[in-house]
Amino acid sequence: MIQSIERAADILEYLSDHPDEAATATTLAEQFDLNRSTVTSILKTLLTRGYVEQVGPRQGYRLGPMAHYLVRHGPYAPDLVAAAKPVLNDLATELRESFVLAHLHRDQLFMLYEAQGDQVLTIRPDLIIAEAIYRTANGRLLLSYLGEQELRAFLLRKPLPDPEWPEARNEEKLRQLLANISAADRYVDVTPQGVARASYPVREDGKVVAALGLYAPAYRFTGRHRDHALKRLKEAATTIEQTLQSRRRGK
């Protein structure tokens, strides 16, 4: 990797994660253990190109207009989001639970779309990045479909043990858990905090490209409601796959 680009990306990601505060060069230097002059040089370049803006003299930096302009044509994986959006909206309205479409890229879990149907339906089409892949149902499901080379590369970046998944106490146990998930072709559990979770794979041309997840309070995710929700979640994943396939044929 080119070190200067890597550092610039770190700075942009930090500013994106802290939108309500202006980070100074000193703060960023401390965050990434860099020389302040190095950070200042990177910020000057990003400032010139419009990817960051300075709030005021000696008052720190935040994301600039060019950072937002990059995503002007819509969300990441637009075909996938377009196929999933009406399906998730309908599920949220029908079942009044929360649904998330997620995609795994390297060691980052991208939440591409979310529909919340508990009490009031709210839609969040923004892109969210979740670091705790081992903790999430969608993350665990997507890990289970990685090829051997991809899994090895992931484990180099995210080594075990990880407190987010205590059952995966070593690589052997992790592989066993992942094999069980892929064999079931779904992931379902209840967290110690009382959250019921389920996730089904979404495939395109036979390859898993996303996970469709459900999150609900465990106290109401029982009996007929649980069975019906899991059935509808699986059907929704199939519907998204069929939409992707038909759009591909139409192009």
PDB file of C-alpha atoms in Angstrom:
ATOM      1  CA  MET A   1       0.000   0.000   0.000  1.00  0.00           C
ATOM      2  CA  ILE A   2       1.029   3.620  -0.562  1.00  0.00           C
ATOM      3  CA  GLN A   3       1.472   4.970   2.951  1.00  0.00           C
ATOM      4  CA  SER A   4       0.307   8.526   2.294  1.00  0.00           C
ATOM      5  CA  ILE A   5      -2.939   7.289   0.716  1.00  0.00           C
ATOM      6  CA  GLU A   6      -3.482   4.908   3.608  1.00  0.00           C
ATOM      7  CA  ARG A   7      -3.079   7.753   6.093  1.00  0.00           C
ATOM      8  CA  ALA A   8      -5.370  10.055   4.125  1.00  0.00           C
ATOM      9  CA  ALA A   9      -8.018   7.321   4.094  1.00  0.00           C
ATOM     10  CA  ASP A  10      -7.663   6.886   7.873  1.00  0.00           C
ATOM     11  CA  ILE A  11      -8.212  10.615   8.372  1.00  0.00           C
ATOM     12  CA  LEU A  12     -11.275  10.719   6.109  1.00  0.00           C
ATOM     13  CA  GLU A  13     -12.790   7.705   7.859  1.00  0.00           C
ATOM     14  CA  TYR A  14     -12.195   9.288  11.266  1.00  0.00           C
ATOM     15  CA  LEU A  15     -13.861  12.538  10.187  1.00  0.00           C
ATOM     16  CA  SER A  16     -16.777  10.550   8.791  1.00  0.00           C
ATOM     17  CA  ASP A  17     -17.175   8.694  12.100  1.00  0.00           C
ATOM     18  CA  HIS A  18     -17.177  11.998  14.039  1.00  0.00           C
ATOM     19  CA  PRO A  19     -19.417  14.314  11.969  1.00  0.00           C
ATOM     20  CA  ASP A  20     -20.426  16.503  14.898  1.00  0.00           C
ATOM     21  CA  GLU A  21     -16.927  17.547  15.891  1.00  0.00           C
ATOM     22  CA  ALA A  22     -14.114  19.341  14.129  1.00  0.00           C
ATOM     23  CA  ALA A  23     -10.859  17.405  14.558  1.00  0.00           C
ATOM     24  CA  THR A  24      -7.613  19.328  14.849  1.00  0.00           C
ATOM     25  CA  ALA A  25      -4.334  18.203  13.341  1.00  0.00           C
ATOM     26  CA  THR A  26      -3.127  17.453  16.872  1.00  0.00           C
ATOM     27  CA  THR A  27      -6.136  15.230  17.572  1.00  0.00           C
ATOM     28  CA  LEU A  28      -5.619  13.305  14.336  1.00  0.00           C
ATOM     29  CA  ALA A  29      -1.885  12.969  14.953  1.00  0.00           C
ATOM     30  CA  GLU A  30      -2.551  11.475  18.374  1.00  0.00           C
ATOM     31  CA  GLN A  31      -5.290   9.213  17.036  1.00  0.00           C
ATOM     32  CA  PHE A  32      -3.025   7.628  14.411  1.00  0.00           C
ATOM     33  CA  ASP A  33       0.312   8.036  16.187  1.00  0.00           C
ATOM     34  CA  LEU A  34       1.681  10.306  13.456  1.00  0.00           C
ATOM     35  CA  ASN A  35       3.866  13.382  13.394  1.00  0.00           C
ATOM     36  CA  ARG A  36       1.713  16.520  13.460  1.00  0.00           C
ATOM     37  CA  SER A  37       3.513  17.952  10.436  1.00  0.00           C
ATOM     38  CA  THR A  38       2.664  14.807   8.460  1.00  0.00           C
ATOM     39  CA  VAL A  39      -1.025  15.154   9.331  1.00  0.00           C
ATOM     40  CA  THR A  40      -0.967  18.868   8.499  1.00  0.00           C
ATOM     41  CA  SER A  41       0.521  18.129   5.074  1.00  0.00           C
ATOM     42  CA  ILE A  42      -2.172  15.532   4.334  1.00  0.00           C
ATOM     43  CA  LEU A  43      -4.924  17.872   5.509  1.00  0.00           C
ATOM     44  CA  LYS A  44      -3.632  20.681   3.266  1.00  0.00           C
ATOM     45  CA  THR A  45      -3.863  18.399   0.242  1.00  0.00           C
ATOM     46  CA  LEU A  46      -7.354  17.192   1.182  1.00  0.00           C
ATOM     47  CA  LEU A  47      -8.392  20.788   1.844  1.00  0.00           C
ATOM     48  CA  THR A  48      -7.171  21.913  -1.573  1.00  0.00           C
ATOM     49  CA  ARG A  49      -9.138  19.120  -3.254  1.00  0.00           C
ATOM     50  CA  GLY A  50     -12.275  19.823  -1.203  1.00  0.00           C
ATOM     51  CA  TYR A  51     -12.368  16.508   0.657  1.00  0.00           C
ATOM     52  CA  VAL A  52     -12.068  18.294   4.007  1.00  0.00           C
ATOM     53  CA  GLU A  53     -12.930  21.800   5.091  1.00  0.00           C
ATOM     54  CA  GLN A  54     -11.608  23.901   7.934  1.00  0.00           C
ATOM     55  CA  VAL A  55     -14.236  25.121  10.356  1.00  0.00           C
ATOM     56  CA  GLY A  56     -12.202  28.230  11.153  1.00  0.00           C
ATOM     57  CA  PRO A  57      -8.650  29.334  11.849  1.00  0.00           C
ATOM     58  CA  ARG A  58      -7.131  26.791  14.274  1.00  0.00           C
ATOM     59  CA  GLN A  59     -10.559  25.261  14.846  1.00  0.00           C
ATOM     60  CA  GLY A  60     -10.203  21.883  13.200  1.00  0.00           C
ATOM     61  CA  TYR A  61     -11.439  20.003  10.144  1.00  0.00           C
ATOM     62  CA  ARG A  62     -14.485  18.080   8.991  1.00  0.00           C
ATOM     63  CA  LEU A  63     -15.549  16.369   5.756  1.00  0.00           C
ATOM     64  CA  GLY A  64     -15.748  18.728   2.794  1.00  0.00           C
ATOM     65  CA  PRO A  65     -18.156  18.871  -0.139  1.00  0.00           C
ATOM     66  CA  MET A  66     -16.152  16.547  -2.394  1.00  0.00           C
ATOM     67  CA  ALA A  67     -16.423  13.727   0.142  1.00  0.00           C
ATOM     68  CA  HIS A  68     -20.212  13.936  -0.166  1.00  0.00           C
ATOM     69  CA  TYR A  69     -20.107  14.560  -3.921  1.00  0.00           C
ATOM     70  CA  LEU A  70     -18.500  11.159  -4.479  1.00  0.00           C
ATOM     71  CA  VAL A  71     -21.746   9.407  -3.559  1.00  0.00           C
ATOM     72  CA  ARG A  72     -24.002  11.728  -5.579  1.00  0.00           C
ATOM     73  CA  HIS A  73     -25.178   8.895  -7.839  1.00  0.00           C
ATOM     74  CA  GLY A  74     -26.712   6.915  -4.987  1.00  0.00           C
ATOM     75  CA  PRO A  75     -25.805   4.157  -2.575  1.00  0.00           C
ATOM     76  CA  TYR A  76     -23.064   1.576  -2.777  1.00  0.00           C
ATOM     77  CA  ALA A  77     -24.185  -1.500  -4.772  1.00  0.00           C
ATOM     78  CA  PRO A  78     -27.170   0.385  -6.268  1.00  0.00           C
ATOM     79  CA  ASP A  79     -28.653  -2.628  -8.083  1.00  0.00           C
ATOM     80  CA  LEU A  80     -28.676  -4.639  -4.874  1.00  0.00           C
ATOM     81  CA  VAL A  81     -30.161  -1.796  -2.837  1.00  0.00           C
ATOM     82  CA  ALA A  82     -32.799  -1.083  -5.494  1.00  0.00           C
ATOM     83  CA  ALA A  83     -33.855  -4.737  -5.502  1.00  0.00           C
ATOM     84  CA  ALA A  84     -33.962  -4.977  -1.720  1.00  0.00           C
ATOM     85  CA  LYS A  85     -35.497  -1.633  -0.772  1.00  0.00           C
ATOM     86  CA  PRO A  86     -39.191  -2.352  -1.513  1.00  0.00           C
ATOM     87  CA  VAL A  87     -38.856  -5.851  -0.062  1.00  0.00           C
ATOM     88  CA  LEU A  88     -37.455  -4.602   3.247  1.00  0.00           C
ATOM     89  CA  ASN A  89     -40.018  -1.816   3.428  1.00  0.00           C
ATOM     90  CA  ASP A  90     -42.861  -4.319   2.966  1.00  0.00           C
ATOM     91  CA  LEU A  91     -41.398  -6.683   5.568  1.00  0.00           C
ATOM     92  CA  ALA A  92     -41.025  -3.899   8.117  1.00  0.00           C
ATOM     93  CA  THR A  93     -44.601  -2.760   7.558  1.00  0.00           C
ATOM     94  CA  GLU A  94     -46.030  -6.289   7.681  1.00  0.00           C
ATOM     95  CA  LEU A  95     -44.067  -7.726  10.613  1.00  0.00           C
ATOM     96  CA  ARG A  96     -43.207  -4.501  12.478  1.00  0.00           C
ATOM     97  CA  GLU A  97     -39.647  -5.652  13.090  1.00  0.00           C
ATOM     98  CA  SER A  98     -36.298  -4.257  11.928  1.00  0.00           C
ATOM     99  CA  PHE A  99     -34.577  -5.496   8.780  1.00  0.00           C
ATOM    100  CA  VAL A 100     -31.071  -4.839   7.457  1.00  0.00           C
ATOM    101  CA  LEU A 101     -29.311  -5.586   4.184  1.00  0.00           C
ATOM    102  CA  ALA A 102     -25.557  -6.050   4.686  1.00  0.00           C
ATOM    103  CA  HIS A 103     -22.523  -6.668   2.484  1.00  0.00           C
ATOM    104  CA  LEU A 104     -19.058  -7.838   3.550  1.00  0.00           C
ATOM    105  CA  HIS A 105     -15.992  -6.337   1.891  1.00  0.00           C
ATOM    106  CA  ARG A 106     -12.592  -7.319   3.286  1.00  0.00           C
ATOM    107  CA  ASP A 107     -12.901  -6.655   7.025  1.00  0.00           C
ATOM    108  CA  GLN A 108     -15.787  -4.194   6.917  1.00  0.00           C
ATOM    109  CA  LEU A 109     -19.492  -4.905   7.093  1.00  0.00           C
ATOM    110  CA  PHE A 110     -21.501  -2.418   5.049  1.00  0.00           C
ATOM    111  CA  MET A 111     -25.090  -1.861   6.137  1.00  0.00           C
ATOM    112  CA  LEU A 112     -26.567  -0.956   2.769  1.00  0.00           C
ATOM    113  CA  TYR A 113     -30.169  -0.457   3.788  1.00  0.00           C
ATOM    114  CA  GLU A 114     -32.300  -0.643   6.912  1.00  0.00           C
ATOM    115  CA  ALA A 115     -36.063  -0.572   7.467  1.00  0.00           C
ATOM    116  CA  GLN A 116     -37.412  -0.288  10.989  1.00  0.00           C
ATOM    117  CA  GLY A 117     -41.012  -1.311  11.541  1.00  0.00           C
ATOM    118  CA  ASP A 118     -41.290  -1.281  15.326  1.00  0.00           C
ATOM    119  CA  GLN A 119     -43.955   1.258  16.311  1.00  0.00           C
ATOM    120  CA  VAL A 120     -43.198   3.799  13.554  1.00  0.00           C
ATOM    121  CA  LEU A 121     -41.728   2.867  10.168  1.00  0.00           C
ATOM    122  CA  THR A 122     -38.520   4.762   9.475  1.00  0.00           C
ATOM    123  CA  ILE A 123     -36.189   4.198   6.558  1.00  0.00           C
ATOM    124  CA  ARG A 124     -32.432   4.680   6.674  1.00  0.00           C
ATOM    125  CA  PRO A 125     -30.904   4.491   3.187  1.00  0.00           C
ATOM    126  CA  ASP A 126     -27.508   5.733   4.355  1.00  0.00           C
ATOM    127  CA  LEU A 127     -24.370   3.647   4.306  1.00  0.00           C
ATOM    128  CA  ILE A 128     -23.222   2.405   7.695  1.00  0.00           C
ATOM    129  CA  ILE A 129     -19.996   0.533   8.407  1.00  0.00           C
ATOM    130  CA  ALA A 130     -19.949  -1.912  11.309  1.00  0.00           C
ATOM    131  CA  GLU A 131     -16.543  -2.879  12.662  1.00  0.00           C
ATOM    132  CA  ALA A 132     -17.773  -5.661  14.985  1.00  0.00           C
ATOM    133  CA  ILE A 133     -18.327  -8.317  12.320  1.00  0.00           C
ATOM    134  CA  TYR A 134     -17.990 -11.185  14.789  1.00  0.00           C
ATOM    135  CA  ARG A 135     -20.840  -9.730  16.866  1.00  0.00           C
ATOM    136  CA  THR A 136     -23.525  -9.329  14.204  1.00  0.00           C
ATOM    137  CA  ALA A 137     -25.761 -12.032  12.792  1.00  0.00           C
ATOM    138  CA  ASN A 138     -25.230 -10.748   9.252  1.00  0.00           C
ATOM    139  CA  GLY A 139     -21.468 -10.645   9.802  1.00  0.00           C
ATOM    140  CA  ARG A 140     -21.327 -14.225  11.035  1.00  0.00           C
ATOM    141  CA  LEU A 141     -23.487 -15.447   8.158  1.00  0.00           C
ATOM    142  CA  LEU A 142     -21.381 -13.709   5.513  1.00  0.00           C
ATOM    143  CA  LEU A 143     -18.148 -15.012   7.058  1.00  0.00           C
ATOM    144  CA  SER A 144     -19.470 -18.551   6.725  1.00  0.00           C
ATOM    145  CA  TYR A 145     -19.535 -18.256   2.927  1.00  0.00           C
ATOM    146  CA  LEU A 146     -15.991 -16.965   2.483  1.00  0.00           C
ATOM    147  CA  GLY A 147     -13.597 -19.115   0.483  1.00  0.00           C
ATOM    148  CA  GLU A 148     -10.506 -20.493   2.171  1.00  0.00           C
ATOM    149  CA  GLN A 149      -8.182 -17.792   0.853  1.00  0.00           C
ATOM    150  CA  GLU A 150     -10.627 -15.014   1.796  1.00  0.00           C
ATOM    151  CA  LEU A 151     -11.112 -16.425   5.292  1.00  0.00           C
ATOM    152  CA  ARG A 152      -7.362 -16.707   5.892  1.00  0.00           C
ATOM    153  CA  ALA A 153      -6.881 -13.093   4.804  1.00  0.00           C
ATOM    154  CA  PHE A 154      -9.719 -11.997   7.080  1.00  0.00           C
ATOM    155  CA  LEU A 155      -8.244 -13.803  10.085  1.00  0.00           C
ATOM    156  CA  LEU A 156      -4.924 -12.050   9.520  1.00  0.00           C
ATOM    157  CA  ARG A 157      -6.719  -8.716   9.831  1.00  0.00           C
ATOM    158  CA  LYS A 158      -9.196  -9.773  12.543  1.00  0.00           C
ATOM    159  CA  PRO A 159      -7.467 -12.413  14.651  1.00  0.00           C
ATOM    160  CA  LEU A 160      -9.108 -14.547  17.323  1.00  0.00           C
ATOM    161  CA  PRO A 161     -10.082 -14.701  20.096  1.00  0.00           C
ATOM    162  CA  ASP A 162     -12.568 -11.848  19.881  1.00  0.00           C
ATOM    163  CA  PRO A 163     -14.820 -10.921  22.813  1.00  0.00           C
ATOM    164  CA  GLU A 164     -17.649 -10.195  20.348  1.00  0.00           C
ATOM    165  CA  TRP A 165     -17.978 -13.943  19.674  1.00  0.00           C
ATOM    166  CA  PRO A 166     -16.758 -15.804  22.774  1.00  0.00           C
ATOM    167  CA  GLU A 167     -17.830 -19.204  21.439  1.00  0.00           C
ATOM    168  CA  ALA A 168     -15.255 -18.830  18.635  1.00  0.00           C
ATOM    169  CA  ARG A 169     -12.380 -19.145  21.098  1.00  0.00           C
ATOM    170  CA  ASN A 170      -9.882 -20.320  18.469  1.00  0.00           C
ATOM    171  CA  GLU A 171      -9.663 -20.835  14.728  1.00  0.00           C
ATOM    172  CA  GLU A 172     -10.724 -24.474  14.901  1.00  0.00           C
ATOM    173  CA  LYS A 173     -13.880 -23.607  16.825  1.00  0.00           C
ATOM    174  CA  LEU A 174     -14.584 -20.648  14.513  1.00  0.00           C
ATOM    175  CA  ARG A 175     -14.369 -22.852  11.446  1.00  0.00           C
ATOM    176  CA  GLN A 176     -16.734 -25.355  13.042  1.00  0.00           C
ATOM    177  CA  LEU A 177     -19.264 -22.631  13.837  1.00  0.00           C
ATOM    178  CA  LEU A 178     -19.026 -21.175  10.330  1.00  0.00           C
ATOM    179  CA  ALA A 179     -19.478 -24.627   8.765  1.00  0.00           C
ATOM    180  CA  ASN A 180     -22.643 -25.132  10.818  1.00  0.00           C
ATOM    181  CA  ILE A 181     -24.014 -21.774   9.666  1.00  0.00           C
ATOM    182  CA  SER A 182     -23.349 -22.360   5.971  1.00  0.00           C
ATOM    183  CA  ALA A 183     -24.796 -25.883   6.198  1.00  0.00           C
ATOM    184  CA  ALA A 184     -28.011 -24.488   7.688  1.00  0.00           C
ATOM    185  CA  ASP A 185     -27.993 -21.705   5.064  1.00  0.00           C
ATOM    186  CA  ARG A 186     -29.158 -19.257   7.734  1.00  0.00           C
ATOM    187  CA  TYR A 187     -28.227 -17.861  11.137  1.00  0.00           C
ATOM    188  CA  VAL A 188     -30.643 -17.555  14.060  1.00  0.00           C
ATOM    189  CA  ASP A 189     -29.929 -16.805  17.725  1.00  0.00           C
ATOM    190  CA  VAL A 190     -30.884 -14.739  20.766  1.00  0.00           C
ATOM    191  CA  THR A 191     -28.279 -12.494  22.388  1.00  0.00           C
ATOM    192  CA  PRO A 192     -27.716 -12.321  26.167  1.00  0.00           C
ATOM    193  CA  GLN A 193     -29.250  -8.831  25.951  1.00  0.00           C
ATOM    194  CA  GLY A 194     -32.550 -10.315  24.748  1.00  0.00           C
ATOM    195  CA  VAL A 195     -32.355  -9.511  21.043  1.00  0.00           C
ATOM    196  CA  ALA A 196     -33.526 -12.165  18.587  1.00  0.00           C
ATOM    197  CA  ARG A 197     -31.552 -12.197  15.333  1.00  0.00           C
ATOM    198  CA  ALA A 198     -31.894 -14.012  12.042  1.00  0.00           C
ATOM    199  CA  SER A 199     -30.028 -13.748   8.762  1.00  0.00           C
ATOM    200  CA  TYR A 200     -30.401 -15.347   5.329  1.00  0.00           C
ATOM    201  CA  PRO A 201     -28.009 -15.181   2.365  1.00  0.00           C
ATOM    202  CA  VAL A 202     -28.786 -13.261  -0.819  1.00  0.00           C
ATOM    203  CA  ARG A 203     -27.132 -14.740  -3.898  1.00  0.00           C
ATOM    204  CA  GLU A 204     -26.337 -13.431  -7.342  1.00  0.00           C
ATOM    205  CA  ASP A 205     -25.166 -15.897  -9.989  1.00  0.00           C
ATOM    206  CA  GLY A 206     -24.764 -18.491  -7.259  1.00  0.00           C
ATOM    207  CA  LYS A 207     -22.480 -16.346  -5.090  1.00  0.00           C
ATOM    208  CA  VAL A 208     -23.516 -14.874  -1.747  1.00  0.00           C
ATOM    209  CA  VAL A 209     -23.382 -11.094  -2.172  1.00  0.00           C
ATOM    210  CA  ALA A 210     -25.335  -9.934   0.865  1.00  0.00           C
ATOM    211  CA  ALA A 211     -27.140 -10.949   4.018  1.00  0.00           C
ATOM    212  CA  LEU A 212     -30.732 -10.099   4.846  1.00  0.00           C
ATOM    213  CA  GLY A 213     -31.103  -9.784   8.604  1.00  0.00           C
ATOM    214  CA  LEU A 214     -33.927  -9.395  11.107  1.00  0.00           C
ATOM    215  CA  TYR A 215     -33.679  -7.970  14.637  1.00  0.00           C
ATOM    216  CA  ALA A 216     -36.486  -8.157  17.219  1.00  0.00           C
ATOM    217  CA  PRO A 217     -37.069  -8.246  20.978  1.00  0.00           C
ATOM    218  CA  ALA A 218     -36.748 -11.872  22.044  1.00  0.00           C
ATOM    219  CA  TYR A 219     -39.885 -11.755  24.201  1.00  0.00           C
ATOM    220  CA  ARG A 220     -42.125 -11.371  21.147  1.00  0.00           C
ATOM    221  CA  PHE A 221     -40.063 -13.414  18.673  1.00  0.00           C
ATOM    222  CA  THR A 222     -41.696 -16.714  19.619  1.00  0.00           C
ATOM    223  CA  GLY A 223     -44.252 -19.227  18.392  1.00  0.00           C
ATOM    224  CA  ARG A 224     -46.205 -18.442  15.243  1.00  0.00           C
ATOM    225  CA  HIS A 225     -44.721 -14.982  14.886  1.00  0.00           C
ATOM    226  CA  ARG A 226     -41.173 -16.388  14.893  1.00  0.00           C
ATOM    227  CA  ASP A 227     -42.016 -19.142  12.388  1.00  0.00           C
ATOM    228  CA  HIS A 228     -43.835 -16.745  10.081  1.00  0.00           C
ATOM    229  CA  ALA A 229     -41.073 -14.110  10.290  1.00  0.00           C
ATOM    230  CA  LEU A 230     -38.360 -16.639   9.401  1.00  0.00           C
ATOM    231  CA  LYS A 231     -40.454 -17.942   6.507  1.00  0.00           C
ATOM    232  CA  ARG A 232     -41.020 -14.415   5.189  1.00  0.00           C
ATOM    233  CA  LEU A 233     -37.352 -13.510   5.624  1.00  0.00           C
ATOM    234  CA  LYS A 234     -36.277 -16.476   3.511  1.00  0.00           C
ATOM    235  CA  GLU A 235     -38.898 -15.645   0.885  1.00  0.00           C
ATOM    236  CA  ALA A 236     -37.682 -12.035   0.839  1.00  0.00           C
ATOM    237  CA  ALA A 237     -34.094 -13.133   0.175  1.00  0.00           C
ATOM    238  CA  THR A 238     -35.350 -15.259  -2.730  1.00  0.00           C
ATOM    239  CA  THR A 239     -37.376 -12.327  -4.100  1.00  0.00           C
ATOM    240  CA  ILE A 240     -34.306 -10.088  -4.074  1.00  0.00           C
ATOM    241  CA  GLU A 241     -32.309 -12.773  -5.880  1.00  0.00           C
ATOM    242  CA  GLN A 242     -34.983 -13.118  -8.558  1.00  0.00           C
ATOM    243  CA  THR A 243     -35.125  -9.352  -9.046  1.00  0.00           C
ATOM    244  CA  LEU A 244     -31.349  -9.189  -9.466  1.00  0.00           C
ATOM    245  CA  GLN A 245     -31.479 -12.021 -11.976  1.00  0.00           C
ATOM    246  CA  SER A 246     -34.271 -10.465 -14.029  1.00  0.00           C
ATOM    247  CA  ARG A 247     -32.542  -7.066 -14.102  1.00  0.00           C
ATOM    248  CA  ARG A 248     -29.330  -8.680 -15.258  1.00  0.00           C
ATOM    249  CA  ARG A 249     -31.171 -10.397 -18.094  1.00  0.00           C
ATOM    250  CA  GLY A 250     -32.804  -7.122 -19.055  1.00  0.00           C
ATOM    251  CA  LYS A 251     -29.483  -5.291 -19.428  1.00  0.00           C
TER     252      LYS A 251
END
